[in-house]
Short mmCIF file of C-alpha atoms in Angstrom, two decimals:
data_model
loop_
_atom_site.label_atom_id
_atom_site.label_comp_id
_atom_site.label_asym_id
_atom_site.label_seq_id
_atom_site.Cartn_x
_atom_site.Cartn_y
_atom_site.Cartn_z
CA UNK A 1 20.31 0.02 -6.72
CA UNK A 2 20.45 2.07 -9.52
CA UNK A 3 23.54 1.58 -12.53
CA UNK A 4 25.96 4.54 -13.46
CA UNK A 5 23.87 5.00 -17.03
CA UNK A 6 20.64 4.09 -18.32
CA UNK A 7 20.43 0.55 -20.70
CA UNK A 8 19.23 0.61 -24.27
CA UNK A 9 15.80 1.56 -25.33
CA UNK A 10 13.42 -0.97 -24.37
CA UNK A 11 12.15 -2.96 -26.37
CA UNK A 12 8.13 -3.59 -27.18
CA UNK A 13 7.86 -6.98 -24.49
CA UNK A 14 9.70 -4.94 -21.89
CA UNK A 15 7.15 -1.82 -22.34
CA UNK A 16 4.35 -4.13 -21.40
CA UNK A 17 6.21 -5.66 -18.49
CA UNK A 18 6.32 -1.80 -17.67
CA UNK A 19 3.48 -0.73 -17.94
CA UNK A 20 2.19 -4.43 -16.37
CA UNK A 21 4.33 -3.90 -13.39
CA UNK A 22 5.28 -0.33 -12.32
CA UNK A 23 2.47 1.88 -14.05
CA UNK A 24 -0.11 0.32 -11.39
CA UNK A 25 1.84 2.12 -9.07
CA UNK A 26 1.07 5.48 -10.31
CA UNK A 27 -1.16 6.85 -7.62
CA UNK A 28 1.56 5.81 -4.98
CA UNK A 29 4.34 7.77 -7.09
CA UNK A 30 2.19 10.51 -7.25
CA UNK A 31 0.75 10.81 -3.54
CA UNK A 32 4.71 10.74 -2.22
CA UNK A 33 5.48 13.69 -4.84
CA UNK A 34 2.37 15.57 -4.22
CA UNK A 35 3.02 15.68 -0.08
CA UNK A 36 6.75 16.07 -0.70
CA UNK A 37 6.30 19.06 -3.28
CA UNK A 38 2.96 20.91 -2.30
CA UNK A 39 2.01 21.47 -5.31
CA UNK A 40 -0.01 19.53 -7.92
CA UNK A 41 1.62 20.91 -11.23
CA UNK A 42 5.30 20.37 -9.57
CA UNK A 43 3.53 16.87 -8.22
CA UNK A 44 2.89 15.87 -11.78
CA UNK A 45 5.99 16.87 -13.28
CA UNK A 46 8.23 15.38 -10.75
CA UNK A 47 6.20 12.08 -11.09
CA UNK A 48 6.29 11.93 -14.71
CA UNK A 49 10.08 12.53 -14.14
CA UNK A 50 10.17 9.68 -12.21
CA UNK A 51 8.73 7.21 -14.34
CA UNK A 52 10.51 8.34 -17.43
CA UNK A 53 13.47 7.45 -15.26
CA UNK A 54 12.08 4.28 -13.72
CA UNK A 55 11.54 3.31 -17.84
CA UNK A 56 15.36 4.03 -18.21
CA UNK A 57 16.62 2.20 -15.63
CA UNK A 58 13.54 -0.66 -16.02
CA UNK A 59 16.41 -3.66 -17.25
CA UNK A 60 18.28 -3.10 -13.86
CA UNK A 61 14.79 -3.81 -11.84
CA UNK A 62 14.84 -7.67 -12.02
CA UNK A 63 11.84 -8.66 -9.61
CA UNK A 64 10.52 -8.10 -6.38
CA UNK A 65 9.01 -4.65 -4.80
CA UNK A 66 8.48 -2.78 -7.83
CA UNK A 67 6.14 -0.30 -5.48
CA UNK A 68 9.35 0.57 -3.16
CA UNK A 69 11.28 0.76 -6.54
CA UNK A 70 9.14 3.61 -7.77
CA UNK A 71 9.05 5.36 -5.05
CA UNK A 72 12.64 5.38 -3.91
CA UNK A 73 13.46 7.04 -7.66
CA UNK A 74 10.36 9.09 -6.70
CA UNK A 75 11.67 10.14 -3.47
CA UNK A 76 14.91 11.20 -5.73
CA UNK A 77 13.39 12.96 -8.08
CA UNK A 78 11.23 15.37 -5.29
CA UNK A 79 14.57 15.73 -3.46
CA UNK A 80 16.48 17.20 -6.26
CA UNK A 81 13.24 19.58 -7.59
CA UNK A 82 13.85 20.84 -3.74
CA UNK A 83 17.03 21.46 -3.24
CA UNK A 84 16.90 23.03 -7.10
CA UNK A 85 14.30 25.49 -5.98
CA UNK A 86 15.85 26.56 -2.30
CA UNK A 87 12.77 24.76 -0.72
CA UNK A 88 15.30 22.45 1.15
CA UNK A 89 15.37 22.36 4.57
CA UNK A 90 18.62 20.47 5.86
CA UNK A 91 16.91 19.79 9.25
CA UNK A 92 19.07 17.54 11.67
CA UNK A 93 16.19 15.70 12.51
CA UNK A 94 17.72 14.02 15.14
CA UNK A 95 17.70 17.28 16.81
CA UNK A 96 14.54 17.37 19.39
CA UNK A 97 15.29 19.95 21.50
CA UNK A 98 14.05 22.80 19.71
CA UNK A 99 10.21 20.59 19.46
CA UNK A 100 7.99 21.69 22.57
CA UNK A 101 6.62 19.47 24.85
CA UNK A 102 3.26 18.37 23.84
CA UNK A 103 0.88 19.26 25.99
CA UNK A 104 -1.78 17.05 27.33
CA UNK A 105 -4.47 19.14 26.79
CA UNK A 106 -7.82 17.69 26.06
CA UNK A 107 -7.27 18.45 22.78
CA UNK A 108 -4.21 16.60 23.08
CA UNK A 109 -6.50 13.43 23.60
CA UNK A 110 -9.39 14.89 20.98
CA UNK A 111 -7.91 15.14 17.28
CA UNK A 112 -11.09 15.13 15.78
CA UNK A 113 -11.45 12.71 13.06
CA UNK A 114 -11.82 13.74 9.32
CA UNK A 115 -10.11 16.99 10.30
CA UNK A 116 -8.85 17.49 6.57
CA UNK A 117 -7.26 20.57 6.65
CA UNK A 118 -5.81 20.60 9.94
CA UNK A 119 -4.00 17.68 9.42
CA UNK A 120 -3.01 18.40 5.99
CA UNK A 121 -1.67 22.06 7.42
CA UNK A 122 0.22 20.09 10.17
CA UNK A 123 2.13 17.56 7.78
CA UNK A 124 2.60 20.10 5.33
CA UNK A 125 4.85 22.08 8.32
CA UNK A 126 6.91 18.91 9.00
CA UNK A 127 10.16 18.66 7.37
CA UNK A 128 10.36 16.50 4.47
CA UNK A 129 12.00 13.44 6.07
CA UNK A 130 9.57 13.36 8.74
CA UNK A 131 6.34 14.23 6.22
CA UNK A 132 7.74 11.13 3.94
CA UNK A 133 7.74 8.37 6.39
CA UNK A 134 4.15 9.61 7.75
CA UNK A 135 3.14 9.39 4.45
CA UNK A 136 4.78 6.52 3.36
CA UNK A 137 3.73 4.60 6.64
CA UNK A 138 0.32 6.43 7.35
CA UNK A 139 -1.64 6.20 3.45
CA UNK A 140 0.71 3.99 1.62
CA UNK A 141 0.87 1.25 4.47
CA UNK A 142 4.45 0.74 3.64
CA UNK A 143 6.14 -2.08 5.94
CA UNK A 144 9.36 -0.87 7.55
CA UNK A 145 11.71 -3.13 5.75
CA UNK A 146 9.74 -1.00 2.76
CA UNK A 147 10.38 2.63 4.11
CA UNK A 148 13.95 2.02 4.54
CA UNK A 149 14.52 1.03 0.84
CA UNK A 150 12.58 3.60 0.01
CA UNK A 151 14.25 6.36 2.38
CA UNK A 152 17.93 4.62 1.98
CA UNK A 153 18.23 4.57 5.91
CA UNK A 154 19.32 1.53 8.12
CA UNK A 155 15.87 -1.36 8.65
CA UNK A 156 16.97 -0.03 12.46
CA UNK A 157 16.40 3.67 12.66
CA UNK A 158 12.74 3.67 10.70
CA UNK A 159 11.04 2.88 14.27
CA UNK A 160 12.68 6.38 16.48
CA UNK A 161 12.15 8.02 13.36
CA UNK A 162 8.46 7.41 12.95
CA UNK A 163 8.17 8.26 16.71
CA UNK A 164 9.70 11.21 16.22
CA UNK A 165 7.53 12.37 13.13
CA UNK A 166 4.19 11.13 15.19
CA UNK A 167 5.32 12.95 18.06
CA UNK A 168 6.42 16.02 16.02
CA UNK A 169 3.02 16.31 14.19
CA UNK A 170 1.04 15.94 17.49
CA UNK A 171 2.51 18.79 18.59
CA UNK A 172 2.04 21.09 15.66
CA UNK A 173 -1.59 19.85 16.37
CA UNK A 174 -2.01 20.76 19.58
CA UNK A 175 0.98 23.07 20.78
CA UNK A 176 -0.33 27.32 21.13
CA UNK A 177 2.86 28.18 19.70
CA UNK A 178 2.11 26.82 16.11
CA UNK A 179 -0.82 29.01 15.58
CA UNK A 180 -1.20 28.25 11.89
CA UNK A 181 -2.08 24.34 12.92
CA UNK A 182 -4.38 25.80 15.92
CA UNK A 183 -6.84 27.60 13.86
CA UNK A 184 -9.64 25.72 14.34
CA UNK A 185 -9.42 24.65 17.46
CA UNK B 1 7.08 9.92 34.66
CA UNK B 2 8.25 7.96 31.32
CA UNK B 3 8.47 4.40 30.48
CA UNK B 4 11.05 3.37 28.04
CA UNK B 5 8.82 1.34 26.07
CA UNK B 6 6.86 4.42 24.69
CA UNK B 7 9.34 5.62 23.10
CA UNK B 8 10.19 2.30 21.27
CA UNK B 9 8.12 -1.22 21.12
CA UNK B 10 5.58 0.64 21.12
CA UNK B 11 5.58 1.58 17.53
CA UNK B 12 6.67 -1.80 16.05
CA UNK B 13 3.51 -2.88 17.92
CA UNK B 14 0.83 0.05 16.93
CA UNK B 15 2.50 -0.79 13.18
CA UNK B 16 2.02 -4.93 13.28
CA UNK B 17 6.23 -4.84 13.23
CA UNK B 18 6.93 -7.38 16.16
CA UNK B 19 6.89 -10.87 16.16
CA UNK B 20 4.56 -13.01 17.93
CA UNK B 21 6.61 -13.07 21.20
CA UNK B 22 7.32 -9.31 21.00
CA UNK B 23 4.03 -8.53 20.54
CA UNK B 24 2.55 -11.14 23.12
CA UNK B 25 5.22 -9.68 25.81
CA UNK B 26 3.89 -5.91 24.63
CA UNK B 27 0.45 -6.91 25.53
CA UNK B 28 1.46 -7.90 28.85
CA UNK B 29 3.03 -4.73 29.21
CA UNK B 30 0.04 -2.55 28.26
CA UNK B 31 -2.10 -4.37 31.04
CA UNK B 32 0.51 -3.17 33.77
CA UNK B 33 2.16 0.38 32.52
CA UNK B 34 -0.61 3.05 32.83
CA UNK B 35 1.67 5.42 30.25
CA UNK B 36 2.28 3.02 27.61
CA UNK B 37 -2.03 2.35 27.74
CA UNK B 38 -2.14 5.99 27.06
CA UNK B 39 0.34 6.36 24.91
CA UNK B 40 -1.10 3.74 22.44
CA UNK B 41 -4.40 5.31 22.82
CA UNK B 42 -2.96 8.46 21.60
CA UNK B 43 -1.03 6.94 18.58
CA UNK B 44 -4.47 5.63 18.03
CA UNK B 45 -6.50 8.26 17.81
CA UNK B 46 -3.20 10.45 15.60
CA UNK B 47 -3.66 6.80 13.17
CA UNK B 48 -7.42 6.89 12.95
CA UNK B 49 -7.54 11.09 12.51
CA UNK B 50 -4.80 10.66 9.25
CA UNK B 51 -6.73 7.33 7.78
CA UNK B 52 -10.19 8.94 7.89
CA UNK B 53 -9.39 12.33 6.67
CA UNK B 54 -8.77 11.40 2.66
CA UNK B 55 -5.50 12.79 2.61
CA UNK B 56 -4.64 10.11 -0.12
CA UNK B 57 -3.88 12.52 -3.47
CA UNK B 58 -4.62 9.73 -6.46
CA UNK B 59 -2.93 10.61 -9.50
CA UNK B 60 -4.81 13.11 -11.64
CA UNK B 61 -6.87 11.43 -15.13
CA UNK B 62 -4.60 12.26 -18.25
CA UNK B 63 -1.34 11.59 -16.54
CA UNK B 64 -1.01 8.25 -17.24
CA UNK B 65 -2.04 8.72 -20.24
CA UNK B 66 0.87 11.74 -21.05
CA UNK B 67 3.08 9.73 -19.23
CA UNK B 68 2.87 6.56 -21.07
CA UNK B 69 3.00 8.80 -24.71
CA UNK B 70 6.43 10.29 -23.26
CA UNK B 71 8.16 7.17 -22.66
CA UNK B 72 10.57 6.37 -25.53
CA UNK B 73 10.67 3.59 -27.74
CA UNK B 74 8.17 1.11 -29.04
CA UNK B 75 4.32 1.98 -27.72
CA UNK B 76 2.01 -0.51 -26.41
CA UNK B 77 -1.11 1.34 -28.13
CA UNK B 78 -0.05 4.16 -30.25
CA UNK B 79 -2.16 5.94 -32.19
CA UNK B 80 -4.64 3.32 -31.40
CA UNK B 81 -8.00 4.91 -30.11
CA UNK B 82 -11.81 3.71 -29.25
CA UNK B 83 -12.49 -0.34 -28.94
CA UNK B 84 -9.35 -1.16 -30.33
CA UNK B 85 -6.93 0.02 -27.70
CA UNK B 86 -8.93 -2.70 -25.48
CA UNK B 87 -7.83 -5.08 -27.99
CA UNK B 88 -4.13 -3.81 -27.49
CA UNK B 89 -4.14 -3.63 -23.72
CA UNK B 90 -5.24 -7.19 -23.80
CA UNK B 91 -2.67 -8.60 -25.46
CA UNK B 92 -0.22 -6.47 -23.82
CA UNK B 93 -1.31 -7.91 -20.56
CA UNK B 94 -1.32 -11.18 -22.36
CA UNK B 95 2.45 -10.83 -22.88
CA UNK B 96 2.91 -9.62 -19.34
CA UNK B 97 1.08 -12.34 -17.98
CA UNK B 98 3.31 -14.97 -19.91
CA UNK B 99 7.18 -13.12 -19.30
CA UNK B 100 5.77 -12.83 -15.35
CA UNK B 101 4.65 -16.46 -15.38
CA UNK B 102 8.38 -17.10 -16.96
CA UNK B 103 9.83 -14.96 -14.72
CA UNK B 104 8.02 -15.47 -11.39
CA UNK B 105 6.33 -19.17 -12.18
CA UNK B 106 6.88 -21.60 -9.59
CA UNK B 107 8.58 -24.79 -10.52
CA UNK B 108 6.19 -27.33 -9.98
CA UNK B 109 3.81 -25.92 -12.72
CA UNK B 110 1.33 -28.51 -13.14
CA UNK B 111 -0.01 -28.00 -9.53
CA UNK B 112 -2.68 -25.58 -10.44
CA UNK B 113 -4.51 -23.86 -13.10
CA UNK B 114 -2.91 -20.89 -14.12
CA UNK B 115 -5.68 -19.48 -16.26
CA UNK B 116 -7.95 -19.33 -12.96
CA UNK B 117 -4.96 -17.74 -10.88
CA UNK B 118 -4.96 -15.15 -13.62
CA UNK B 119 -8.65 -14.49 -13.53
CA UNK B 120 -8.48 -14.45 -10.28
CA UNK B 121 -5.76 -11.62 -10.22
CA UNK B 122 -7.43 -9.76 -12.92
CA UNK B 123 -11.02 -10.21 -10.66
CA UNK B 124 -9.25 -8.68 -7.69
CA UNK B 125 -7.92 -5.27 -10.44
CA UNK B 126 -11.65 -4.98 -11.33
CA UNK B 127 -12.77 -4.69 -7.73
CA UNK B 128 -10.57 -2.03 -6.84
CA UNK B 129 -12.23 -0.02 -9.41
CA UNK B 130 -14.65 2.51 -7.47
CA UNK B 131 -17.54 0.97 -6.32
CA UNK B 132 -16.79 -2.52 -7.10
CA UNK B 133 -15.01 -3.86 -4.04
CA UNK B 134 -17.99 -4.58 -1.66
CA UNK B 135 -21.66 -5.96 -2.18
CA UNK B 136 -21.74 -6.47 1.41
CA UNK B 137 -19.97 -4.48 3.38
CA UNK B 138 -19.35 -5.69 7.35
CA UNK B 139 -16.65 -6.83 9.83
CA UNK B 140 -19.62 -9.00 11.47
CA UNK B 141 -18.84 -12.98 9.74
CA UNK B 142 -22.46 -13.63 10.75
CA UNK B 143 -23.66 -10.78 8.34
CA UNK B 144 -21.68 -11.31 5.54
CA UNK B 145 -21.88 -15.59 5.42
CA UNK B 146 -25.64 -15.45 5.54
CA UNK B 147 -25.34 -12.78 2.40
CA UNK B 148 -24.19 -15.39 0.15
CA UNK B 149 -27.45 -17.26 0.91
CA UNK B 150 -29.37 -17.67 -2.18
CA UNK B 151 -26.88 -16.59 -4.24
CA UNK B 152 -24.15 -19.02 -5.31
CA UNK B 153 -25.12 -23.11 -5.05
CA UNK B 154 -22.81 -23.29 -1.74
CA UNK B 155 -22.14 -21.39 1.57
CA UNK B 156 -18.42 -20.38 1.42
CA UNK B 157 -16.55 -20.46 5.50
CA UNK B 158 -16.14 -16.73 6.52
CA UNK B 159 -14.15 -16.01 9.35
CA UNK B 160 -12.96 -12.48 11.03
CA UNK B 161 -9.46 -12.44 11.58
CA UNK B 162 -9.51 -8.59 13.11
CA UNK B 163 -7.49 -10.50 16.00
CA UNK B 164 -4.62 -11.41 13.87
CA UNK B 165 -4.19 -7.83 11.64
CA UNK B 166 -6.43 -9.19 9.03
CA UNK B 167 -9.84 -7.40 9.43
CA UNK B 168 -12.79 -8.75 7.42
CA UNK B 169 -14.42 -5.79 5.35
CA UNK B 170 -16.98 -7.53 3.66
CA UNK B 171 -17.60 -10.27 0.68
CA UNK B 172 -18.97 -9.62 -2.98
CA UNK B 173 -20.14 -12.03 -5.59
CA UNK B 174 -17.41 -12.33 -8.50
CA UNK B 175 -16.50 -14.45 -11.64
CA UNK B 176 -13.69 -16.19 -12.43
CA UNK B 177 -14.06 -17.94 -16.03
CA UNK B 178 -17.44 -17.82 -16.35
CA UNK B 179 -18.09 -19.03 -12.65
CA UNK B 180 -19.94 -17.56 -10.00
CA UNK B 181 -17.77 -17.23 -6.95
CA UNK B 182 -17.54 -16.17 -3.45
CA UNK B 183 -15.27 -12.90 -3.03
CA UNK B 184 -14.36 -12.05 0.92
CA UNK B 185 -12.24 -8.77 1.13
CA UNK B 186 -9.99 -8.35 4.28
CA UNK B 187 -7.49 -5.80 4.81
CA UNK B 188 -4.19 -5.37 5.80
CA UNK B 189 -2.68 -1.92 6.86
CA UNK B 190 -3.93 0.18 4.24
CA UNK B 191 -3.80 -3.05 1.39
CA UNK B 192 -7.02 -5.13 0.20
CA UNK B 193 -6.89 -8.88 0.04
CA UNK B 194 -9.50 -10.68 -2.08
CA UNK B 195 -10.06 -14.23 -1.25
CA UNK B 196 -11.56 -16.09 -3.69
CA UNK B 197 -13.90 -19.44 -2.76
CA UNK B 198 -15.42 -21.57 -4.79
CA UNK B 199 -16.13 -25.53 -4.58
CA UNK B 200 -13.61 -27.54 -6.07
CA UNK B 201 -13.34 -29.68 -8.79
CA UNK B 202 -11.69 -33.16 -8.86
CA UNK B 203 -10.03 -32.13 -12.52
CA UNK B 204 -8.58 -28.66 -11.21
CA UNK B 205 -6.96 -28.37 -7.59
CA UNK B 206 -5.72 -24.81 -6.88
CA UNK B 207 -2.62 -24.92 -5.15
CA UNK B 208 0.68 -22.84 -5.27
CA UNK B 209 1.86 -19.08 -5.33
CA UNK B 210 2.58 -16.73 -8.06
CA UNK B 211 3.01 -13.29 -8.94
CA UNK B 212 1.11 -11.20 -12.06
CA UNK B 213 1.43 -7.66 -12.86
CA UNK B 214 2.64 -6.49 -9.46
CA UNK B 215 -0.16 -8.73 -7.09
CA UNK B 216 0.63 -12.01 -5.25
CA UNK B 217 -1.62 -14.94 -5.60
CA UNK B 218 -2.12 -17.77 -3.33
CA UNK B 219 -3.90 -20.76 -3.59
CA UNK B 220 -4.98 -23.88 -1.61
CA UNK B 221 -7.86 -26.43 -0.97
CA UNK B 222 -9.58 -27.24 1.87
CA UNK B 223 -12.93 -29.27 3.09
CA UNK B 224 -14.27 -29.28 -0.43
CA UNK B 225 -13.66 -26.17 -1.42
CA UNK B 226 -10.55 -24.20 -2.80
CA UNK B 227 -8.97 -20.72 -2.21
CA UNK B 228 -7.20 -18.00 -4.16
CA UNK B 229 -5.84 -15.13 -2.58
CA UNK B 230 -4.93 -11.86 -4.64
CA UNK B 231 -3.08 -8.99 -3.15
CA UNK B 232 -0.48 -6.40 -3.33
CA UNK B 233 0.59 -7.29 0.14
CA UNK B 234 3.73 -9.16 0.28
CA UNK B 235 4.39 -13.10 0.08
CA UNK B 236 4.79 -13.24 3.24
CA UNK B 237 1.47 -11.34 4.30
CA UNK B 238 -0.73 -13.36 2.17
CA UNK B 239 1.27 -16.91 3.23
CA UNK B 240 -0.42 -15.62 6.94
CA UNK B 241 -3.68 -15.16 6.27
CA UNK B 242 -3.48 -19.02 4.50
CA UNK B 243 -2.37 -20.10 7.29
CA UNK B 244 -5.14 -18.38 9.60
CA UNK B 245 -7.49 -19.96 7.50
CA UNK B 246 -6.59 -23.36 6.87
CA UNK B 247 -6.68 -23.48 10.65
CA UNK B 248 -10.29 -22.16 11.13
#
């Protein structure tokens, strides 16, 4: 999606058509960085990254999802801050074997709603992959067709993968061997 | 004991992904397969824990701000502070408005007004400021038609369409160059979709589809009154929920 090298310095009508078209997507940039990174200061700086990139690469973005454009270059930009600082975590995440059964508990069936921090505490112990498409999915409302431009993975494998996340976070909900996420319950 | 379709359909169905038949032979799943009924209801109550909890992080005030004095290259309001920089964001969404029209403008261009379809985008903007998206907030059609009573010099159709992914959330008085309208919000996954009503005008049809600054605009007519829909769900989204209601 992206060219090899960025175009020429914009000129003033394409600012506006910048700041007209991708800066309303600002919060959206910044929610993906903020659950990707942790925390807010790295948050900030990787989104501000992101849009001074998006600005580069702006004459190469002709029309259509300028949201899913953002983010995808967001996405990037968390990925490499990651890897960078040794907070990567090259999960095979088709690998289920090593995720406990959930149990059917009655807390299983009772994830109280509003539960702020144990949720947040759960997604924040997912890996990244499955944290982004809960988060991309869950509070951005992105489509499927969305979350695989955004994630660079086949239309066909955002469905198991969502599963998988949703299935992975219910048990760091509810399983006794993730303590952390069982604090309060 | 497992059924194969918890595992796949259904999440394309929890997440509005089939098509109609996919989704009509899901439902006739659910009534016989005890585990898929509970699985859903689980998926459910995961969905409604993550939407109510506020776990949305909204970009901090001053970043757009630093951001927009890093990016190199002409500014849109540098150095301009106070009323002024009003003045400049204007006309920069001025010149936004015109390239997008160029850019995005459909061909038959003397179909509608485009003034109104831009007021109408920039009344939707306003009412996702806090506060301003709702004067009447229900899901119930009979609450929120009967709130327009009194209030604008005709009774605009409201219709739920919870049944078809498009909940009603309410209806708010707006204006749209200079007139008084009829605002009813639905939503759409986690998107809001303002439709605009108001009665129409032999000189001005509204009819058509456009894009400004990011949001999609639709517009028709329909027993004496006419329609705009604003959103930043896709085309294809808001072409639905036209179609929902030019059949009610």
């Amino acid at each position: 999606m992206l060219p090899d090298s960025p175009t020429n310095v914009l000129n003033q009508d394409d600012r506006s058509r910048f700041e007209a078209i991708v800066m309303p997507h600002l919060d959206a940039a910044y929610n993906l960085a903020r659950w990707l990174l942790g925390g807010r200061s790295e948050a900030e700086d990787a989104t501000q990254d992101a849009m001074l990139r998006a600005y580069k690469f702006f004459n190469s973005f002709h029309s259509g999802d300028a949201r899913a454009w953002l983010l995808q270059i967001v996405r990037n930009c968390c990925y490499t801050w990651l890897q960078k600082n040794r907070k990567w975590v090259d999960v095979d995440e088709l690998d289920d074997e090593s995720v406990p059964r959930e149990k059917d508990t009655p807390e299983t069936l009772a994830i109280r709603v509003s539960d702020r921090e144990r949720l947040t505490r759960a997604l924040e112990q997912l890996s990244p992959q499955f944290r982004e498409i809960l988060v991309l999915r869950e509070l951005e409302g992105c489509s499927y067709k969305e979350i695989a431009t955004i994630t660079s993975r086949p239309m066909g494998t955002i469905m198991s993968a969502l599963a998988r996340a949703r299935h992975q976070l219910r048990v760091l909900l509810t399983d006794p061997a993730h303590k952390e996420a069982r604090l309060e319950l | 004991m497992s059924c194969e379709f918890a595992h796949t359909s259904l999440h394309a169905y929890l997440d509005g992904e089939l098509d109609a038949a996919g989704s009509a032979d899901f439902n006739q799943h659910l009534q016989t397969c005890s585990i898929c009924s509970a699985a859903l209801g689980k998926e459910e109550t995961l969905r409604r824990a993550l939407e109510e909890s506020r776990l949305y992080s909204r970009a901090p005030a001053g970043l757009k701000l630093r951001i927009q004095e890093s990016l190199p290259g002409p500014s849109a309001d540098k150095g301009v502070r106070g009323r002024w920089r009003w003045v400049v964001v204007v006309a920069a969404a001025l010149i936004a408005a015109t390239l997008s029209w160029r850019q995005f403008g459909p061909t038959d261009r003397q179909s509608y007004d485009r003034a109104a379809m831009f007021a109408a985008v920039d009344a939707h903007l306003r009412s996702l400021q806090p506060g301003h998206l709702l004067d009447v907030q229900s899901t119930d059609q009979h609450t929120v038609k009967p709130w327009f009573d009194g209030k604008l010099d005709f009774a605009p159709p409201v219709h739920d369409l919870a049944a078809n992914d498009f909940p009603l959330l309410g209806g708010r008085l707006d204006i749209i160059e200079g007139r008084t309208v009829a605002a009813l919000v639905y939503g759409r996954r986690k998107h809001f979709i303002s439709v605009f009503v108001e009665k129409s005008a032999p000189d001005a049809s509204w009819n058509g589809s456009g894009q400004r600054q990011g949001y999609q605009w639709t517009a028709w007519n329909k027993d004496g009154f006419r329609f705009c829909a604003v959103s930043d769900v896709s085309a294809a989204d808001l072409e639905d929920l036209k179609q929902l209601l030019m059949q009610h």
